[in-house]
Short mmCIF file of C-alpha atoms and ligand atoms in Angstrom, two decimals:
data_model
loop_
_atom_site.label_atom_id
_atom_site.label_comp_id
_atom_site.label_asym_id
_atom_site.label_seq_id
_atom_site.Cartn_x
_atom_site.Cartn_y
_atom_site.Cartn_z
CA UNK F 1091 0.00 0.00 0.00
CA UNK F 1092 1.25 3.41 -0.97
CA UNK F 1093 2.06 6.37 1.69
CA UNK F 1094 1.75 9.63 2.53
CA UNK F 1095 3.54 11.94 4.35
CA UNK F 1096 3.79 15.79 5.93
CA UNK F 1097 6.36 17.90 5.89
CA UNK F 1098 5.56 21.22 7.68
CA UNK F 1099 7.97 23.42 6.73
CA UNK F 1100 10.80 23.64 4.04
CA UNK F 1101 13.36 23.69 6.42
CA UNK F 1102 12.65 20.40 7.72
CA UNK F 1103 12.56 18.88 4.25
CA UNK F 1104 16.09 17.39 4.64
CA UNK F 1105 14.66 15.29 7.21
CA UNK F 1106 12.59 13.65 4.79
CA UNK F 1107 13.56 10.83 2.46
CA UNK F 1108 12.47 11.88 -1.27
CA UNK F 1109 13.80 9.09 -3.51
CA UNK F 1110 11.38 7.91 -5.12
CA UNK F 1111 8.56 9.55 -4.43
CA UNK F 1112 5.76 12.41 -5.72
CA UNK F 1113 6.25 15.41 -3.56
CA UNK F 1114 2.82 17.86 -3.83
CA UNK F 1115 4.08 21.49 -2.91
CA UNK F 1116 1.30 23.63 -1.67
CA UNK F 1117 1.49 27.33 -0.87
CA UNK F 1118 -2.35 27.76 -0.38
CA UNK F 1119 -1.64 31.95 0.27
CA UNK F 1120 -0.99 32.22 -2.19
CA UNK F 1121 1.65 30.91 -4.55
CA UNK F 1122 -0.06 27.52 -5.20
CA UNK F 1123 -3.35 28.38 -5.48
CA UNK F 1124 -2.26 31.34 -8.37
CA UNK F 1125 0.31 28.91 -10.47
CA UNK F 1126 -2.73 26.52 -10.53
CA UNK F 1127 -5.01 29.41 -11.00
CA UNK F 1128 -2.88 31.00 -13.75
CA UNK F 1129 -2.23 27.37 -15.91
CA UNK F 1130 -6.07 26.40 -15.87
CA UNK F 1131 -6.30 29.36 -17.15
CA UNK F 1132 -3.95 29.14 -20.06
CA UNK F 1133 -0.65 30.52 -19.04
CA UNK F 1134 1.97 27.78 -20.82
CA UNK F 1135 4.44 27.65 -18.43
CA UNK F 1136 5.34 29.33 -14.67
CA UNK F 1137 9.21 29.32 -14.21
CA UNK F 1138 9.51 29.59 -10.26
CA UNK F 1139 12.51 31.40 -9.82
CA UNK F 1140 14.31 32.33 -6.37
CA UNK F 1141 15.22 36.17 -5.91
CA UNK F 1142 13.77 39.24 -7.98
CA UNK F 1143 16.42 39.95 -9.76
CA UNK F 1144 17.24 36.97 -12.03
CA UNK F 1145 13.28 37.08 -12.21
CA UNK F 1146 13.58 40.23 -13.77
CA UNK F 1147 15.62 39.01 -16.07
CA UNK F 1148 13.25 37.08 -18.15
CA UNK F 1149 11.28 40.49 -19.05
CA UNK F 1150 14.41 40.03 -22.07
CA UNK F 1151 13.34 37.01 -23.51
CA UNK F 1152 9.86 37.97 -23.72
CA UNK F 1153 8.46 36.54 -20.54
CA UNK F 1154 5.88 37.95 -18.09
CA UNK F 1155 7.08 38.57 -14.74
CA UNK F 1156 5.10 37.53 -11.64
CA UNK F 1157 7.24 39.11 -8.10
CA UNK F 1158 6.02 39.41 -4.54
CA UNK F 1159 7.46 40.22 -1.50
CA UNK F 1160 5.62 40.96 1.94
CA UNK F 1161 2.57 40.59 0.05
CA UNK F 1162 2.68 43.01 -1.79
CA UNK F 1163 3.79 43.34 -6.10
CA UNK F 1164 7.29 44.03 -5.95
CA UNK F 1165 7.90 47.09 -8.25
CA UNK F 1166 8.64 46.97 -11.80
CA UNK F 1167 7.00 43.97 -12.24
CA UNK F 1168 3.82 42.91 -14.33
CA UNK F 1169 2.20 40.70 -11.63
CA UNK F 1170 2.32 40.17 -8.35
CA UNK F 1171 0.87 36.64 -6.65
CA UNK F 1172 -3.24 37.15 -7.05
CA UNK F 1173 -4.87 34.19 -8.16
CA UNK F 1174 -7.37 36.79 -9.48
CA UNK F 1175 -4.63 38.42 -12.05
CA UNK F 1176 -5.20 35.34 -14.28
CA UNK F 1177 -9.03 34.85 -14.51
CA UNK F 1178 -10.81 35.67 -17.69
CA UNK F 1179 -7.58 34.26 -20.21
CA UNK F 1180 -5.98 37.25 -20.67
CA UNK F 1181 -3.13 35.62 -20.02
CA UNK F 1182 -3.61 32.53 -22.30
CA UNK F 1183 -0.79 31.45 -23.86
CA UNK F 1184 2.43 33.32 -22.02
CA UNK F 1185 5.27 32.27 -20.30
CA UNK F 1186 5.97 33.68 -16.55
CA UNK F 1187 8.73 34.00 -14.20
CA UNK F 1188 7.49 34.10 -10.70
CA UNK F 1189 9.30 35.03 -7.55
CA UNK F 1190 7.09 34.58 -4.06
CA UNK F 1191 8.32 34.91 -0.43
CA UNK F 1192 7.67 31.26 0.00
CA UNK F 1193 6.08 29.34 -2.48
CA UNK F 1194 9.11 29.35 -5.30
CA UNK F 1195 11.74 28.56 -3.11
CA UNK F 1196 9.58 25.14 -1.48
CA UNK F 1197 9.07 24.25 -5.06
CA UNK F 1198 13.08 25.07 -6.04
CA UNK F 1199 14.47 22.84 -2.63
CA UNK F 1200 11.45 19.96 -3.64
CA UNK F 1201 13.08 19.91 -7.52
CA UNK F 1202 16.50 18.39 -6.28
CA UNK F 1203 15.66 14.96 -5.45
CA UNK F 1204 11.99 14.23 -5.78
CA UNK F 1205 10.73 11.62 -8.36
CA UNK F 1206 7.82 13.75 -9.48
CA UNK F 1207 6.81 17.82 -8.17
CA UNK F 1208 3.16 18.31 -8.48
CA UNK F 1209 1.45 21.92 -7.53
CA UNK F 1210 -1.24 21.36 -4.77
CA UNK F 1211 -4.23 23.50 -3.49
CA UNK F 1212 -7.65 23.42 -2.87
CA UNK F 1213 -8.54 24.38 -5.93
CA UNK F 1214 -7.40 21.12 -7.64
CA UNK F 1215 -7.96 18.73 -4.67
CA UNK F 1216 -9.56 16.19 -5.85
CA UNK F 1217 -7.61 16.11 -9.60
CA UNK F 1218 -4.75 15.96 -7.47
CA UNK F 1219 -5.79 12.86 -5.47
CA UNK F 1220 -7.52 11.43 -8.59
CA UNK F 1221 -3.71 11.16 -10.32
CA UNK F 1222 -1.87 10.12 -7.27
CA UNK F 1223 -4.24 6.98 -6.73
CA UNK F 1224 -3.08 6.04 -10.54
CA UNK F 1225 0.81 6.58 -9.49
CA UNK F 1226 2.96 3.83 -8.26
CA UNK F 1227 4.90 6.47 -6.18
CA UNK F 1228 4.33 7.21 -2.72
CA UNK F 1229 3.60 11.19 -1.38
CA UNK F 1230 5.35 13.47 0.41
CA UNK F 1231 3.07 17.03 0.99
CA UNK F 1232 5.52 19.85 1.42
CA UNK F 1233 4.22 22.82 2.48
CA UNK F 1234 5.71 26.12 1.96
CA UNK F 1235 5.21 27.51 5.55
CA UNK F 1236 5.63 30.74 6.27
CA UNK F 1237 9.29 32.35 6.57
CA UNK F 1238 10.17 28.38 7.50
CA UNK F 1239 7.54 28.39 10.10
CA UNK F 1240 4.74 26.29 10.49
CA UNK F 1241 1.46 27.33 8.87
CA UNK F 1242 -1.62 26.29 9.23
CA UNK F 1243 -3.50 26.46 5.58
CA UNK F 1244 -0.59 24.75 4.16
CA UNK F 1245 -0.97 21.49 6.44
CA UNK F 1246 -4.76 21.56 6.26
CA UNK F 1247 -4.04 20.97 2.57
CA UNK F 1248 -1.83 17.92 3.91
CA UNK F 1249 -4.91 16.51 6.04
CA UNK F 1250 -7.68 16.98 3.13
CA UNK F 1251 -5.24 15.49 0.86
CA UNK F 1252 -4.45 12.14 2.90
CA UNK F 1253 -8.57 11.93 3.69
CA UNK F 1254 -9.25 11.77 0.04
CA UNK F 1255 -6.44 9.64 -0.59
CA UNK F 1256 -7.24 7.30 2.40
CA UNK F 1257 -3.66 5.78 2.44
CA UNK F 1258 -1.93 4.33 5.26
CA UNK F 1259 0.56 7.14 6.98
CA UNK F 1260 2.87 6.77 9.88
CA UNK F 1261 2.94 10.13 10.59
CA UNK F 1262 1.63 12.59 13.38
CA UNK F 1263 1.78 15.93 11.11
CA UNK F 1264 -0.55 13.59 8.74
CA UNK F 1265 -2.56 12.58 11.51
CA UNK F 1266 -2.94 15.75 13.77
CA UNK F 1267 -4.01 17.57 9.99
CA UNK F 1268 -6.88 14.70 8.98
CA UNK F 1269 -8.53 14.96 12.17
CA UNK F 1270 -8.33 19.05 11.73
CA UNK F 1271 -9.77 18.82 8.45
CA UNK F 1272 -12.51 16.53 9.95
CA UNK F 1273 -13.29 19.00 12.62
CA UNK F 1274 -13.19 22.23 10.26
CA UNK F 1275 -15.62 20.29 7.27
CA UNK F 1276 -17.12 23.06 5.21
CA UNK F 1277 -16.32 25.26 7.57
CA UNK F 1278 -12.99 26.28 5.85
CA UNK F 1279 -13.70 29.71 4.90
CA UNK F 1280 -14.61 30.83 8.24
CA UNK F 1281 -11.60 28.84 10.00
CA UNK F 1282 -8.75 29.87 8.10
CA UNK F 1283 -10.02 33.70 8.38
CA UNK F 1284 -7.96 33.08 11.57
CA UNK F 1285 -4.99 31.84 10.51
CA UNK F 1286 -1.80 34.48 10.75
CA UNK F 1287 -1.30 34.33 6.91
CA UNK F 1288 -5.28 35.60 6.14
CA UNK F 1289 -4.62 38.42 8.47
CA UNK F 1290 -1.55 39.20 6.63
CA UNK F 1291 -3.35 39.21 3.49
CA UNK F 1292 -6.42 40.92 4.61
CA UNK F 1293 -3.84 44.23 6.30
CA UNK F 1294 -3.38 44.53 2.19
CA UNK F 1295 -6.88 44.46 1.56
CA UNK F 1296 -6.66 40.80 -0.40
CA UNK F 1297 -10.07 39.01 1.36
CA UNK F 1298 -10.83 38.68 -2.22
CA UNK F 1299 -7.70 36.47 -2.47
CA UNK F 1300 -8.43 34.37 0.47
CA UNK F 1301 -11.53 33.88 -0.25
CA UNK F 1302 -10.64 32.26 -3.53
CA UNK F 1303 -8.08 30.44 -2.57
CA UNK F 1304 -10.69 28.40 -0.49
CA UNK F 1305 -12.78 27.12 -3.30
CA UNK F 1306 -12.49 23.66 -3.17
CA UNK F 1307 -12.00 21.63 -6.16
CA UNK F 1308 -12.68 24.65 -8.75
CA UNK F 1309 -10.31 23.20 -11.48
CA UNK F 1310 -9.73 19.79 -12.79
CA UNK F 1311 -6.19 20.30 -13.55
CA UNK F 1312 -3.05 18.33 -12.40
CA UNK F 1313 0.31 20.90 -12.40
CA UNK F 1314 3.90 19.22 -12.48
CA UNK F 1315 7.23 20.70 -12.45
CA UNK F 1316 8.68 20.00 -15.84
CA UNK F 1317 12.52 20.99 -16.92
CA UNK F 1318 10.83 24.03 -18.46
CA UNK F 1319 9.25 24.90 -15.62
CA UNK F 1320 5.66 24.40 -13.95
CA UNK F 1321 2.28 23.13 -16.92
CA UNK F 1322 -0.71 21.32 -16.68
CA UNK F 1323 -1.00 17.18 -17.44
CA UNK F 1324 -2.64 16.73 -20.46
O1 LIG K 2284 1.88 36.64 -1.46
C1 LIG K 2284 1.64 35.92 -0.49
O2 LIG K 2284 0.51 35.61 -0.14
C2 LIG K 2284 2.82 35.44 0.37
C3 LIG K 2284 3.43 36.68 0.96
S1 LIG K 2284 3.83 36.69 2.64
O3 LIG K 2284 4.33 35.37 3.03
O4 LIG K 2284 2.62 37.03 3.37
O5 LIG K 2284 4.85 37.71 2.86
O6 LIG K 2284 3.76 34.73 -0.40
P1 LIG K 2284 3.71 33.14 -0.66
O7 LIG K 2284 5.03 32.77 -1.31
O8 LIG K 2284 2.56 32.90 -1.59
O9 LIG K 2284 3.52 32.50 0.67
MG1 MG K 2285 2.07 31.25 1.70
#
């Protein structure tokens, strides 16, 4: 039977045996949630990228550039990390470059010596779990955390995954986060309102933002790190 595991934070990933296995990078505020957003929505390809300025530098070969920092768009740059930015197609077809606090540098330490990086959220849930059940590979859910600190949102992700996965797990983060996500139901919304990251968000006037982020199965799109960067399965 196939596994799955937590990690809470990218700083604890090198405790974590990734040989072998799918590793689901989620960033649920909100670096996840928009790369998911923004390829449903026909962007081609999301390059994650680690600082600003060699993000910047893709402006040359024609790319869009996607750069946030404390929440907010860093300057001289055409997006920042709203899920929102992408709705409606306008976007359809372009590459991006995208620097976030947290969410491109989980996905950059995940690339080094996983078998497969897939893009989770709650957006694409249940796509997610639907292609993992048809993978030989067992799971490891790394979530981007906040400054290397636990989050909450993130892990949630890790419990609602594992519940529709129903797998066999041998870990506590796993544990502790199913029974959360048991507790919290459809009560999402209104929990994570609480969580540090939303209140974060909503000082920048982005409730908007969170609120999207929340919608549950919205797309039915898998998103995997390729060596060109971040698509959709087809
Ligand atoms: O843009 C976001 O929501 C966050 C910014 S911060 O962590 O609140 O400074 O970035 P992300 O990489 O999506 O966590
Ligand atoms: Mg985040």
């Amino acid at each position: 039977m196939k596994t799955i595991e937590t990690c809470v934070s990218p700083d604890l990933l090198e405790l974590h045996e990734l040989t072998n296995k799918t590793v689901i990078v989620v960033d649920i505020f909100r670096a996840s949630s928009t790369i998911v957003t923004a390829l449903s929505n026909g962007v081609n390809t999301i390059l994650p990228v680690k600082d600003l300025d060699q993000c910047k530098a893709y402006k040359e070969k024609g790319w869009l550039i996607a750069g946030e920092r404390n929440g907010k768009q860093a300057e001289g740059f055409d997006l920042g990390n709203s899920p929102l930015a992408y709705l409606n197609l306008q976007f359809a077809e372009e590459n991006v470059a995208m620097t976030t606090t947290n969410g491109t540098r989980a996905i950059s330490l995940a690339r080094k010596q996983a078998a497969e990086v897939l893009i989770g959220s709650f957006l694409n849930l249940h796509a997610t779990a639907n292609y993992l059940q048809n993978s030989t590979n067992d799971v490891l859910v790394l979530c981007a955390g906040w400054k290397g600190k636990f989050n909450i949102e993130d892990s949630l992700y890790a419990g609602a995954l594992s519940l529709a996965l129903n797998w066999k797990h041998d870990c506590d983060a796993t544990f502790a986060m199913e029974s959360l996500y048991r507790q919290v139901g459809t009560n999402l919304s209104d929990f994570l309102q609480k969580a540090s990251h939303a209140k974060r968000l909503q000082n920048h006037d982005l409730e908007k933002d969170i609120n999207f982020c929340l919608g549950i199965d919205q797309y039915n799109s898998v998103v995997y790190l390729s060596d060109e960067g971040l698509k959709l399965k087809h």
